[in-house]
Each structure stands twice: as structure tokens, then as C-alpha cells.
PDB file of C-alpha atoms in Angstrom:
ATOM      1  CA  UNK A   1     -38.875  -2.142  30.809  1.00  0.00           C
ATOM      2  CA  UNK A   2     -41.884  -3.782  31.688  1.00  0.00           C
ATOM      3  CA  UNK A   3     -42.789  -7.657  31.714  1.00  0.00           C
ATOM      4  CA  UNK A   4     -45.995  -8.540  29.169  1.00  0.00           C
ATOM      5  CA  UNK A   5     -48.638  -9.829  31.329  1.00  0.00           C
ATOM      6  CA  UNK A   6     -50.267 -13.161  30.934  1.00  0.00           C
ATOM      7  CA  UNK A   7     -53.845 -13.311  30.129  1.00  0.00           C
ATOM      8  CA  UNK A   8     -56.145 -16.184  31.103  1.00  0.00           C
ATOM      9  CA  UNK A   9     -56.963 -17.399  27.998  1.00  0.00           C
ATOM     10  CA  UNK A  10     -53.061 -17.717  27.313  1.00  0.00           C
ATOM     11  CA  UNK A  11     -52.758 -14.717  25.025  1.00  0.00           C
ATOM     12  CA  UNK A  12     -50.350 -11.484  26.409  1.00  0.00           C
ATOM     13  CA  UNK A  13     -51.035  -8.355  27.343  1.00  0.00           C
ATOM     14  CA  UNK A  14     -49.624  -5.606  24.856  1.00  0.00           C
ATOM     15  CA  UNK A  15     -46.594  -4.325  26.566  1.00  0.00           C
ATOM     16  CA  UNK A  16     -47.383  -0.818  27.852  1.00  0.00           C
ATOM     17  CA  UNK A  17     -44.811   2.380  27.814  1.00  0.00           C
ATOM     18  CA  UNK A  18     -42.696   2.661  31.013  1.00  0.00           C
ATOM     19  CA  UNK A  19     -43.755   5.508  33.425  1.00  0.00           C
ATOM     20  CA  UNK A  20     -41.761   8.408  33.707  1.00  0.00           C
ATOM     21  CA  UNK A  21     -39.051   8.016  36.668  1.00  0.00           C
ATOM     22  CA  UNK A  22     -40.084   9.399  39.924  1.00  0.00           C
ATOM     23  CA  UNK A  23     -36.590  11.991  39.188  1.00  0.00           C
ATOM     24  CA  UNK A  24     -37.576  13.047  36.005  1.00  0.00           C
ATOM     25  CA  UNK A  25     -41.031  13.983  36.635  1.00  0.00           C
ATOM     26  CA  UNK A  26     -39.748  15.742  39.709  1.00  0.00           C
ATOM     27  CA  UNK A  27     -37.540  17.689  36.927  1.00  0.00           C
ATOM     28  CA  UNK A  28     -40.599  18.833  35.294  1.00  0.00           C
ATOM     29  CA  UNK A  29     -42.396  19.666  37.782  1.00  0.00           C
ATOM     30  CA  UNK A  30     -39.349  21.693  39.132  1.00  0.00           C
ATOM     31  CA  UNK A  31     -38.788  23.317  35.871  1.00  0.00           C
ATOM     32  CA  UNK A  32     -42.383  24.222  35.391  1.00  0.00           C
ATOM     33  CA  UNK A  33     -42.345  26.200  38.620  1.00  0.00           C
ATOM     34  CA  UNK A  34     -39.461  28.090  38.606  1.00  0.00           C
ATOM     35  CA  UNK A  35     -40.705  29.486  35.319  1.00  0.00           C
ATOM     36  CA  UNK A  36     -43.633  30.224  36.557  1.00  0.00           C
ATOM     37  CA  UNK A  37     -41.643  32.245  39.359  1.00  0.00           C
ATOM     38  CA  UNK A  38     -39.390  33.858  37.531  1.00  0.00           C
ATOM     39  CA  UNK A  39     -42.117  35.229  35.360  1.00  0.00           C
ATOM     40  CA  UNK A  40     -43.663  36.838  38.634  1.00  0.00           C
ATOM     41  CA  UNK A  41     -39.910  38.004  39.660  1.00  0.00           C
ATOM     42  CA  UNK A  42     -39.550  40.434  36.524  1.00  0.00           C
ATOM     43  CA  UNK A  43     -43.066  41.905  36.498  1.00  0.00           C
ATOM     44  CA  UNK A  44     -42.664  42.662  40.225  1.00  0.00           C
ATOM     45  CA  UNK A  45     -40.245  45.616  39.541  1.00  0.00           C
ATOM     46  CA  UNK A  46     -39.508  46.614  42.784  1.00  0.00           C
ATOM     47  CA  UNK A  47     -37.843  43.227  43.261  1.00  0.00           C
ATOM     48  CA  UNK A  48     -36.057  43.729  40.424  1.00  0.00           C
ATOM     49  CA  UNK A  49     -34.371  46.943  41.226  1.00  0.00           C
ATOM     50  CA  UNK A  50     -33.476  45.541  44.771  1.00  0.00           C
ATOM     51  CA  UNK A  51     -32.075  42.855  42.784  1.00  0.00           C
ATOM     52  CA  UNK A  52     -29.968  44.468  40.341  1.00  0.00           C
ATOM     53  CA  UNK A  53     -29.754  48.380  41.401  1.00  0.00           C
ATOM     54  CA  UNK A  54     -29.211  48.090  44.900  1.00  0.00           C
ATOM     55  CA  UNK A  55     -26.152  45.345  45.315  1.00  0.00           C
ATOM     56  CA  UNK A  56     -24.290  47.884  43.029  1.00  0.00           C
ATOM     57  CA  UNK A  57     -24.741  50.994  45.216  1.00  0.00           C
ATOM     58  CA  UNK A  58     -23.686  49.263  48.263  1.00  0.00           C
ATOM     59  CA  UNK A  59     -20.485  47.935  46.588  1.00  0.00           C
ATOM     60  CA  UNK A  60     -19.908  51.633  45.941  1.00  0.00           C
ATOM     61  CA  UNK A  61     -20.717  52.377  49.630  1.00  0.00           C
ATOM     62  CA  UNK A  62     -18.195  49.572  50.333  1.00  0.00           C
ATOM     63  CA  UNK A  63     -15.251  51.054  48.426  1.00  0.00           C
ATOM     64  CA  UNK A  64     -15.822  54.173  49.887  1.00  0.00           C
ATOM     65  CA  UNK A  65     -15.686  53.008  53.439  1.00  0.00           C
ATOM     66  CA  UNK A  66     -12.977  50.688  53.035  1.00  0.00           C
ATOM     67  CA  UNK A  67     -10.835  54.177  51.531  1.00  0.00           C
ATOM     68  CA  UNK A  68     -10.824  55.115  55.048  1.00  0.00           C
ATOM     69  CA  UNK A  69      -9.683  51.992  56.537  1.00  0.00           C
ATOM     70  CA  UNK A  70      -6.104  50.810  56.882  1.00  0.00           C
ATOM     71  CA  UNK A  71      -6.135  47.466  55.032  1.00  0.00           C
ATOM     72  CA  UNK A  72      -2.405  47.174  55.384  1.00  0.00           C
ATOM     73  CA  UNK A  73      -2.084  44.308  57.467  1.00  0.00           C
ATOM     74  CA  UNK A  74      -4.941  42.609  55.720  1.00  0.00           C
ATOM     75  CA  UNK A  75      -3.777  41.848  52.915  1.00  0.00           C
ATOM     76  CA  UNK A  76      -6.472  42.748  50.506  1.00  0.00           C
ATOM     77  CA  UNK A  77      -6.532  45.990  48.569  1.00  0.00           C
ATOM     78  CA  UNK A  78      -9.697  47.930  48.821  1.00  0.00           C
ATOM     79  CA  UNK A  79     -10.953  46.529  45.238  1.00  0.00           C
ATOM     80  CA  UNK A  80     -10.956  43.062  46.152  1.00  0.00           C
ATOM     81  CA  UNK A  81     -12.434  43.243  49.513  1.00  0.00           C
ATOM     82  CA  UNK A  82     -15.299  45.642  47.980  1.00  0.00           C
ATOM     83  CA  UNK A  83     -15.941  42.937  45.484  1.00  0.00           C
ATOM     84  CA  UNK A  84     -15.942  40.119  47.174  1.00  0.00           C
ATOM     85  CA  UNK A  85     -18.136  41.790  49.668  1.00  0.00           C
ATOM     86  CA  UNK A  86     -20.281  42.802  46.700  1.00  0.00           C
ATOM     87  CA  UNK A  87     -20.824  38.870  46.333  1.00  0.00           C
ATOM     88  CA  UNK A  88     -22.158  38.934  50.341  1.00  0.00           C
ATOM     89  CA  UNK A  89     -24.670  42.084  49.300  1.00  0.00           C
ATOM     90  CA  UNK A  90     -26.117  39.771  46.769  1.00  0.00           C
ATOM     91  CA  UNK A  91     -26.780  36.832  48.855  1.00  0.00           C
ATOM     92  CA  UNK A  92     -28.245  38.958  51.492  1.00  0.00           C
ATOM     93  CA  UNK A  93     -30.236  41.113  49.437  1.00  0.00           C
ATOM     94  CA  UNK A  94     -31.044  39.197  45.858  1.00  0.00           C
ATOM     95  CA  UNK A  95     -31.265  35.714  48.041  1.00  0.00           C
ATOM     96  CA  UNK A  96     -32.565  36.490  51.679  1.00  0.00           C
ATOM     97  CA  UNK A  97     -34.014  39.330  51.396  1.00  0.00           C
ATOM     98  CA  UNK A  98     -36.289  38.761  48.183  1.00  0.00           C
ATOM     99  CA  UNK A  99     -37.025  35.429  48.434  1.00  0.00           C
ATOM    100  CA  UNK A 100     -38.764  36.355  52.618  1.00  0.00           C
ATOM    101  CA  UNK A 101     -40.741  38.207  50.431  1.00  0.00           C
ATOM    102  CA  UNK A 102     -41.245  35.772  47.621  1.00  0.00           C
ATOM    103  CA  UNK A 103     -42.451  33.135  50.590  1.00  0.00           C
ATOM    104  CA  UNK A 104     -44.602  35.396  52.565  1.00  0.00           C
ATOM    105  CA  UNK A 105     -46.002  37.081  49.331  1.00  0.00           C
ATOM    106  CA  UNK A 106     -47.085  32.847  47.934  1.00  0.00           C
ATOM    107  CA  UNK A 107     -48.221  31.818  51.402  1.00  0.00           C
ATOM    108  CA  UNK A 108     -50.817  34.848  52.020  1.00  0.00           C
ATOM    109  CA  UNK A 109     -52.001  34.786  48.588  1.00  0.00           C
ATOM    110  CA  UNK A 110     -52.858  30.749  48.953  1.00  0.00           C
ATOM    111  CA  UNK A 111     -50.251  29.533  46.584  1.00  0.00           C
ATOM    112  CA  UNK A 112     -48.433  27.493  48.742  1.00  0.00           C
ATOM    113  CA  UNK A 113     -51.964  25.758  50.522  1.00  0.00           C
ATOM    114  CA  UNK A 114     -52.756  25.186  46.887  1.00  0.00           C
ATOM    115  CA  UNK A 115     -49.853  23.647  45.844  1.00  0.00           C
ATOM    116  CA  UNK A 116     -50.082  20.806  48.305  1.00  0.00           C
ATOM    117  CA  UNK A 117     -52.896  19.705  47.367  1.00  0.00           C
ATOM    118  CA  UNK A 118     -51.490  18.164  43.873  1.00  0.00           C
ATOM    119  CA  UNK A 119     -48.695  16.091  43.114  1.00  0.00           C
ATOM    120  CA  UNK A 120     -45.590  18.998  43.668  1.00  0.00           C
ATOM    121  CA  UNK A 121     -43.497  17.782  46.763  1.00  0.00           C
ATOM    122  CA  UNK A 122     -42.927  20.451  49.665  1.00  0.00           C
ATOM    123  CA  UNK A 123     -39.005  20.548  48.772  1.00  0.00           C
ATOM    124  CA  UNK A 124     -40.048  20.838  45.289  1.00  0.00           C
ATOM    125  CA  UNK A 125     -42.671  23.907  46.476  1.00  0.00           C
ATOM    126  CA  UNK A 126     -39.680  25.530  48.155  1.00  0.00           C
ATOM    127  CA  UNK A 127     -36.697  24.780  45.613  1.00  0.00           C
ATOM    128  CA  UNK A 128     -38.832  26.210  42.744  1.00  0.00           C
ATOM    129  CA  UNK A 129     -39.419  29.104  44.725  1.00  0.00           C
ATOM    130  CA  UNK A 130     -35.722  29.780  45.474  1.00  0.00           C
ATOM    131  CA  UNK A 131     -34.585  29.209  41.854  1.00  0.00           C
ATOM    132  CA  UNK A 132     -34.646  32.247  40.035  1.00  0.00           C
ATOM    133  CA  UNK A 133     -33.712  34.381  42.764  1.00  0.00           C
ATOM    134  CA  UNK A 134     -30.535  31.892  43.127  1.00  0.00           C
ATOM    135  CA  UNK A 135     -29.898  32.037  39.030  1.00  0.00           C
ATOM    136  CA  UNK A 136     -29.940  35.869  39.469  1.00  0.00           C
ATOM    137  CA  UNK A 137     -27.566  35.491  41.889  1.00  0.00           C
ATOM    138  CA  UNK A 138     -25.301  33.061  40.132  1.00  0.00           C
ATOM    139  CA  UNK A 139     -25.349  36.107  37.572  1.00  0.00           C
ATOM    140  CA  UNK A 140     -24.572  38.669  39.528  1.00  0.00           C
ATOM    141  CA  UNK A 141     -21.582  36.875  41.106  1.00  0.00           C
ATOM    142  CA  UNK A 142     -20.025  35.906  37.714  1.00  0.00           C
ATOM    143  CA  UNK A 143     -20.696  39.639  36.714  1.00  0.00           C
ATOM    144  CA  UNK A 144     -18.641  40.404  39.771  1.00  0.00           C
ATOM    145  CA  UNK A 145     -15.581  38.046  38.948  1.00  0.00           C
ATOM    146  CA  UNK A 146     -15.753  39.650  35.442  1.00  0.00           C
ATOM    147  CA  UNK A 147     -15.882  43.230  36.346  1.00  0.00           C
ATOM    148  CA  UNK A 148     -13.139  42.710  38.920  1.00  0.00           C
ATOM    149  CA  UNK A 149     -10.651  41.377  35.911  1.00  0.00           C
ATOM    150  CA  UNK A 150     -11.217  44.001  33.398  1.00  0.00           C
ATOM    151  CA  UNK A 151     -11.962  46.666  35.521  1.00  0.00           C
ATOM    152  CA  UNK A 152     -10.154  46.469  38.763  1.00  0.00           C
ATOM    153  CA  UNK A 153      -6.898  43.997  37.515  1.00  0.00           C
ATOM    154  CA  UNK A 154      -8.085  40.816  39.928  1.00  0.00           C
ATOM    155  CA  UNK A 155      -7.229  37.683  39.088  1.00  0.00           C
ATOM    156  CA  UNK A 156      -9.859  34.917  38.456  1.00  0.00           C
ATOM    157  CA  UNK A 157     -10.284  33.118  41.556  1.00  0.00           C
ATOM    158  CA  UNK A 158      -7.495  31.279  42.983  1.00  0.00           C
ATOM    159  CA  UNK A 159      -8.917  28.459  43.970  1.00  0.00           C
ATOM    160  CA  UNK A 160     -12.026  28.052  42.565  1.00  0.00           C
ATOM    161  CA  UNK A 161     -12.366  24.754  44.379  1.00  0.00           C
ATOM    162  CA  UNK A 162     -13.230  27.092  47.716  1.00  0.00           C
ATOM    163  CA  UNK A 163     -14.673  30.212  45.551  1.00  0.00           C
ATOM    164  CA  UNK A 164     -17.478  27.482  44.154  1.00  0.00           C
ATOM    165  CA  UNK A 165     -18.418  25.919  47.749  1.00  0.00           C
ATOM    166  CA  UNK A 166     -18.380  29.338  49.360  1.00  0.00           C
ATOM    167  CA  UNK A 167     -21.380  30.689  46.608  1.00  0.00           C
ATOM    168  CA  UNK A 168     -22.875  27.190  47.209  1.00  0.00           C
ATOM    169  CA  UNK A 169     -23.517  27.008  50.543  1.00  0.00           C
ATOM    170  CA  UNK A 170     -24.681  30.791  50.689  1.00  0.00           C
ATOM    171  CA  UNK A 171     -27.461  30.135  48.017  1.00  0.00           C
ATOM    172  CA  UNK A 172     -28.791  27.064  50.311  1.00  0.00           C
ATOM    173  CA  UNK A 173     -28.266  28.903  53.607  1.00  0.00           C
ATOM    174  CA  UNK A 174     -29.884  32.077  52.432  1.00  0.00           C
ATOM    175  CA  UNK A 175     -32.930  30.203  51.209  1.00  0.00           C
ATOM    176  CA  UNK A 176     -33.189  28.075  53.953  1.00  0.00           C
ATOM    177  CA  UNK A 177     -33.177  30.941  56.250  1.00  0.00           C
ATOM    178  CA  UNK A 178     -35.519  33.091  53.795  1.00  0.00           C
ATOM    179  CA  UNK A 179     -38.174  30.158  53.904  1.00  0.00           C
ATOM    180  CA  UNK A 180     -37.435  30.349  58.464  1.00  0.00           C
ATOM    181  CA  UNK A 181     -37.494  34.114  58.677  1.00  0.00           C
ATOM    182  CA  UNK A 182     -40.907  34.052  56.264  1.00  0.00           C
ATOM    183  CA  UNK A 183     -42.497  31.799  59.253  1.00  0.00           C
ATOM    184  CA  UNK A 184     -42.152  34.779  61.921  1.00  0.00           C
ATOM    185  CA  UNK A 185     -43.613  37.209  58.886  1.00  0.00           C
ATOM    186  CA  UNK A 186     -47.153  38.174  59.304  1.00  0.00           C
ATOM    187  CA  UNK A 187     -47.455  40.271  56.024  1.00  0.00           C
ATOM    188  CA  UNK A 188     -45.305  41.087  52.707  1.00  0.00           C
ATOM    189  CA  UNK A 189     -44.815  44.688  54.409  1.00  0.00           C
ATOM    190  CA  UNK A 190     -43.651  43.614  58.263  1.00  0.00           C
ATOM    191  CA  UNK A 191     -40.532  41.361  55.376  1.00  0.00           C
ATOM    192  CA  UNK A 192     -39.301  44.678  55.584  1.00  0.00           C
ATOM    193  CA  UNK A 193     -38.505  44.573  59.499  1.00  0.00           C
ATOM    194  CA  UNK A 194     -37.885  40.662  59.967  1.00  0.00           C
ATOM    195  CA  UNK A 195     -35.165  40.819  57.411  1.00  0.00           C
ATOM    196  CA  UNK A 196     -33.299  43.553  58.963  1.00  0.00           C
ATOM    197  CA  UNK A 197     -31.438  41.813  61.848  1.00  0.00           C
ATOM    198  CA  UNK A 198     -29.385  39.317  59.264  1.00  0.00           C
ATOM    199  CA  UNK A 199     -29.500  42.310  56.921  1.00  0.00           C
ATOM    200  CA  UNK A 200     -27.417  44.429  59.444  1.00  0.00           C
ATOM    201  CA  UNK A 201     -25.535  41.849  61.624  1.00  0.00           C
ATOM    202  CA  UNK A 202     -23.840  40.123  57.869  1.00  0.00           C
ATOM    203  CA  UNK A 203     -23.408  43.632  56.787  1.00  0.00           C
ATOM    204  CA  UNK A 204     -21.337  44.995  59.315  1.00  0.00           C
ATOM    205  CA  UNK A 205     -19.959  41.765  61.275  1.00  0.00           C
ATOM    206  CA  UNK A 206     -19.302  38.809  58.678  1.00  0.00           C
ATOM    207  CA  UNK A 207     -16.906  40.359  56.656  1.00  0.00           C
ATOM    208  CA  UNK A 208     -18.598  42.170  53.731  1.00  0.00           C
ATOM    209  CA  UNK A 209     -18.530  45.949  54.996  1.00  0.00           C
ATOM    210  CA  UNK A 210     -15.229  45.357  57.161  1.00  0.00           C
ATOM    211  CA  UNK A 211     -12.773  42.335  56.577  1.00  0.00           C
ATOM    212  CA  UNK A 212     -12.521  40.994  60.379  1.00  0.00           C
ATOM    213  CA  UNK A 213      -8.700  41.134  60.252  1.00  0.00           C
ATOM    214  CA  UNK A 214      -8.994  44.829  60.814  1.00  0.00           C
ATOM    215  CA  UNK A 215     -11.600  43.657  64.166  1.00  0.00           C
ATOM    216  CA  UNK A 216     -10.079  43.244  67.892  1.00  0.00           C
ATOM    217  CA  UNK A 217      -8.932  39.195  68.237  1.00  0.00           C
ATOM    218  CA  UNK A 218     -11.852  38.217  70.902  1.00  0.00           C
ATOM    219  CA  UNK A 219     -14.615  40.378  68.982  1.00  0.00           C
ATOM    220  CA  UNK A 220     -13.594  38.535  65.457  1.00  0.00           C
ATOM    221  CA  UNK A 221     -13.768  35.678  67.311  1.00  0.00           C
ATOM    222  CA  UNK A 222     -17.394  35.848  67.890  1.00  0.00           C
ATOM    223  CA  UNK A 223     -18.184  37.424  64.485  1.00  0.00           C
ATOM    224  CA  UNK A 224     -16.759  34.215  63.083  1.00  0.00           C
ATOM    225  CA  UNK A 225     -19.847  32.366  64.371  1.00  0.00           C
ATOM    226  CA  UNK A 226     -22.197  34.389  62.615  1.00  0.00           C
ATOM    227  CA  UNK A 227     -24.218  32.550  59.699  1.00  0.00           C
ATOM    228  CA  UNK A 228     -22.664  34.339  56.912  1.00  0.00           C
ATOM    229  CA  UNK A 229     -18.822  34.589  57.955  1.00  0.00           C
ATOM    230  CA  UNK A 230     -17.974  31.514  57.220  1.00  0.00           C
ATOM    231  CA  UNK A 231     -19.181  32.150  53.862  1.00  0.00           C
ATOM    232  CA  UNK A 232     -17.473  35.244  53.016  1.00  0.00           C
ATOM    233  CA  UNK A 233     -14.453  33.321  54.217  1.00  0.00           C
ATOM    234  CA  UNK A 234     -14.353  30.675  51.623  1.00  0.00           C
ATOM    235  CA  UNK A 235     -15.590  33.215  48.970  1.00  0.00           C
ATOM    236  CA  UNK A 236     -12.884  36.101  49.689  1.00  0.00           C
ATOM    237  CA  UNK A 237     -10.162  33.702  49.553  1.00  0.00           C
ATOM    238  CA  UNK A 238     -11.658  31.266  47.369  1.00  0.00           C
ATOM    239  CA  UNK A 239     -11.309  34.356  45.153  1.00  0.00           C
ATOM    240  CA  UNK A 240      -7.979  36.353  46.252  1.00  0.00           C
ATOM    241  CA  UNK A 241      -6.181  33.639  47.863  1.00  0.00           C
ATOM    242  CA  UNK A 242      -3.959  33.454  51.681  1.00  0.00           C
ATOM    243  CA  UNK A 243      -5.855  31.999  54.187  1.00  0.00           C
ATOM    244  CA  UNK A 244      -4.361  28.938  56.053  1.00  0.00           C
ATOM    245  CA  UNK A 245      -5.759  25.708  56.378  1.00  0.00           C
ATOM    246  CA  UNK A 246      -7.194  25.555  59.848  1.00  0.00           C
ATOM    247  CA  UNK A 247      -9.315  28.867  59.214  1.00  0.00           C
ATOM    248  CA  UNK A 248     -10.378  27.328  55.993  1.00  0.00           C
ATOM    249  CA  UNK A 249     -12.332  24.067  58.380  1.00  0.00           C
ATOM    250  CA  UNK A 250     -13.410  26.638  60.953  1.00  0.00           C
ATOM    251  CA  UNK A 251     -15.033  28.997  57.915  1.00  0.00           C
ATOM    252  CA  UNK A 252     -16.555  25.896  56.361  1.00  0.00           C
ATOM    253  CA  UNK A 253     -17.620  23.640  59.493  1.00  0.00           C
ATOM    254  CA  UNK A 254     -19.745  27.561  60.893  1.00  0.00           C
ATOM    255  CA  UNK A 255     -21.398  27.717  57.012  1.00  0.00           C
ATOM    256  CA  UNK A 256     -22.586  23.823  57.042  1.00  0.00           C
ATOM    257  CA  UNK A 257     -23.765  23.761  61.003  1.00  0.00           C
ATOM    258  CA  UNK A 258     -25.613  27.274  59.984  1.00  0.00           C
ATOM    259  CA  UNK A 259     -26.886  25.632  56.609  1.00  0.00           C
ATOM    260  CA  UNK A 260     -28.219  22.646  58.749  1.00  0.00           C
ATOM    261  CA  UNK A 261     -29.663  24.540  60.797  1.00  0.00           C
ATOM    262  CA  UNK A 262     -31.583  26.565  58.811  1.00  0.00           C
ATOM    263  CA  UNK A 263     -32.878  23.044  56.498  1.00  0.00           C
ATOM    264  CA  UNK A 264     -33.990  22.089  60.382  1.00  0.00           C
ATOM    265  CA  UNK A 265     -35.774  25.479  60.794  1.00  0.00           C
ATOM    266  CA  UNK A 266     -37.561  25.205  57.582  1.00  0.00           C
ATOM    267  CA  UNK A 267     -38.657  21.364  58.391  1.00  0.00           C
ATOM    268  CA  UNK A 268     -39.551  22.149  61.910  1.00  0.00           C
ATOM    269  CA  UNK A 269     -41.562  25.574  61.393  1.00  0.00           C
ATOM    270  CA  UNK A 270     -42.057  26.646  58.173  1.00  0.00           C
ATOM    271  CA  UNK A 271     -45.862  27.950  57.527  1.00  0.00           C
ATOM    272  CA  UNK A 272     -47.520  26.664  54.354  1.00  0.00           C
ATOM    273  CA  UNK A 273     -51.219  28.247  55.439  1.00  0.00           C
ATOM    274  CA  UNK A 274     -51.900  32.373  55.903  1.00  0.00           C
ATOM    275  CA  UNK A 275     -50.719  33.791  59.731  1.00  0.00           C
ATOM    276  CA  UNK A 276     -54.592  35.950  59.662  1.00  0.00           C
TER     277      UNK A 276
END
């Protein structure tokens, strides 16, 4: 509340309405953005179906791959390790993947330069950005813990505690590393190619194609230090459960040091203006 102002001739100012807080205009701003984004996600139907279509056929691929594997000394049956690796397709593909795109596509067209020149913060630029492709995420992953208790007898996750942190640090890790990838992105099309190395290397080394329990000791090892691992740790047995403590640290200690890195990338060399 603000303090009535004395006027020379002794008589007070009329007290005037506080200013919004610095948060809550942030909020609005925010809020106003990410509609404006998600807007743009569902008329761009291509994104969409990569969004919604393609996480589901690669959880089929992943049950069918994981039929031929000998999970016995895993622990996990092939439904829970095909859905909890469903939960790494959608971070890859609805997160990563889309949102390079969603980056590259904003900076080229001018967005981004124009932006900056008003009162929206850079975080604020790149949160808003993120947000719907996150939400859709969030979906997707609840649709997942759904589907795998009516359909495929899983239990809810438990320990939700570790399920929750696990989806938390892949959304901010995934964007952070959309919004570095996008800075080594000429064009919308070459988002295609610069995506593909994290596409591939979580795919088939962090867990979500192939639990690493089934891996060689030494090369699990050094598939445990890949960004996404750590993740899939704390989801998969956030979700099904059996993991001791000290993997638990390890899994959680690779997803933050990957997470800050990526923040670092993004501060250090993201690219608000077109590559030409």
C-alpha cells in the first residue's frame, strides 16, 4: 500500500492504486504467451501427429522388441518397461524434438528479435515457448500411468515421490537442450538432422528401448552418463519400484549436472536473431 504524498500547499495527494507485482505481471505475460503458442501448436498438424501418433507406435515397437529379450533377471515384465519407456519417447519426441523446431521455427520468422524489444523477459520468451509442448507431455504421461492400470494390470507408481522428480527434471532438461540444439540449427528443415543424435543415443542407450540391466557391466556404466538415463531411472522405478538407494543419487546427481548444463548452454549460446 502506498503512502499519500504531501503537497506544498499542505493538502495530500489522492492515494493512487498499487502496481501490479513484478510476479504477477510476469504471470500474465507468461500466460498470454503460451496461449498464443499453443494456438500455433494445434494448427501446425504435423506437430501434432508427432506429438500424439508417433510416441504410440514406438511404444508398440518397444513391446515388440522387448518380446525377444530375456527380461528375467531384470525384473520388469515387458509391459512395464514398454511403458515406462513410452514416457522417455514422449520427452524425446513431444519435448526435444518439437520444441528444436518450435525455437528455430520463432527465431527465423523474427518472433523471438521481436519479443525483446518489449517488456517479456528472455526466460519468460523461452518458458512460454516450452509450455504447451510440456502440458502435452504432462498428458501423455498421465495417459500412460492410466493405460498401464486398466490395460496392462500396473500398479500406480510406487513412489510417486521419485516418479514426479523423474518427469520433472526431463521436461526442464529437454527444453533446455531443445532451446541449445536450436542454436546449431540453421533452418526448421536441417531440426530434422540436429535432433537425431539425442534422438538415437536416448533411444537405444538410456534405457527406453533396452533396460540397461540386460547391457554388459562396463558398457551400462557409460550409458548411465548419458543425459536421459538418469531420468528413465527415477521414472521406471519411480513407477514399478526396486532400485536401491545408491543408484537412486547416481540416477538423480547425472539428470541435475545434465539439466545444469543444458540451463548453461542456453545462457551461454542460445541465438535470439536469424543464422542467414
Amino acid at each position: 500500500m502506498t503512502t499519500p504524498t504531501a503537497l506544498a500547499d499542505g493538502r495530500t495527494a489522492p492515494e493512487r492504486s498499487p502496481s501490479p507485482s513484478g510476479r504477477s505481471a510476469s504471470f500474465r505475460r507468461l500466460n498470454a504467451l503460451a496461449r498464443a503458442e499453443l494456438i500455433l501448436l494445434i494448427r501446425n498438424r504435423s506437430a501434432i501427429f508427432v506429438a500424439l501418433v508417433l510416441p504410440i507406435v514406438m511404444i508398440f515397437s518397444i513391446r515388440a522388441s522387448l518380446e525377444q529379450i530375456d527380461l528375467a533377471g531384470t525384473g520388469l515384465s515387458v509391459a512395464g518397461a514398454a511403458l515406462t519407456g513410452g514416457i522417455g519417447i514422449v520427452l524425446v519426441q513431444v519435448v526435444y524434438m518439437n520444441l528444436v523446431t518450435g525455437y528455430v521455427t520463432r527465431r527465423e520468422e523474427l518472433v523471438l528479435k521481436r519479443l525483446r524489444t518489449g517488456e517479456v523477459t528472455d526466460q519468460e520468451i523461452l518458458i512460454s515457448t516450452a509450455l504447451p509442448s510440456v502440458a502435452l507431455a504432462v498428458l501423455q504421461s498421465v495417459l500412460l500411468v492410466v493405460a498401464g492400470a486398466i490395460a496392462f494390470d500396473l500398479s500406480a507408481p510406487k513412489r510417486p515421490e521419485l516418479f514426479l522428480l523423474g518427469l520433472l527434471v526431463g521436461f526442464v532438461m529437454m527444453s533446455a537442450l531443445a532451446a541449445a540444439t536450436s542454436a546449431v540449427t540453421r533452418t526448421v528443415q536441417t531440426s530434422q538432422l540436429t535432433t537425431l543424435p539425442l534422438f538415437f543415443v536416448s533411444l537405444f542407450a538410456s534405457g527406453i528401448f533396452v533396460p540397461l540391466d540386460v547391457f554388459p557391466d562396463k558398457l551400462a556404466a557409460v550409458f548411465e552418463l548419458l543425459p536421459l538415463t538418469g531420468v528413465m531411472t527415477l521414472v521406471r522405478h519411480g513407477w514399478l519400484g526396486g532400485v536401491e538407494g545408491g543408484d537412486l543419487v547416481t540416477a538423480a546427481v547425472a539428470a541435475l549436472a545434465w539439466t545444469a548444463f543444458a540451463v548453461f548452454a542456453v545462457r551461454r549460446w542460445f541465438r535470439w536473431d536469424p543464422r542467414g
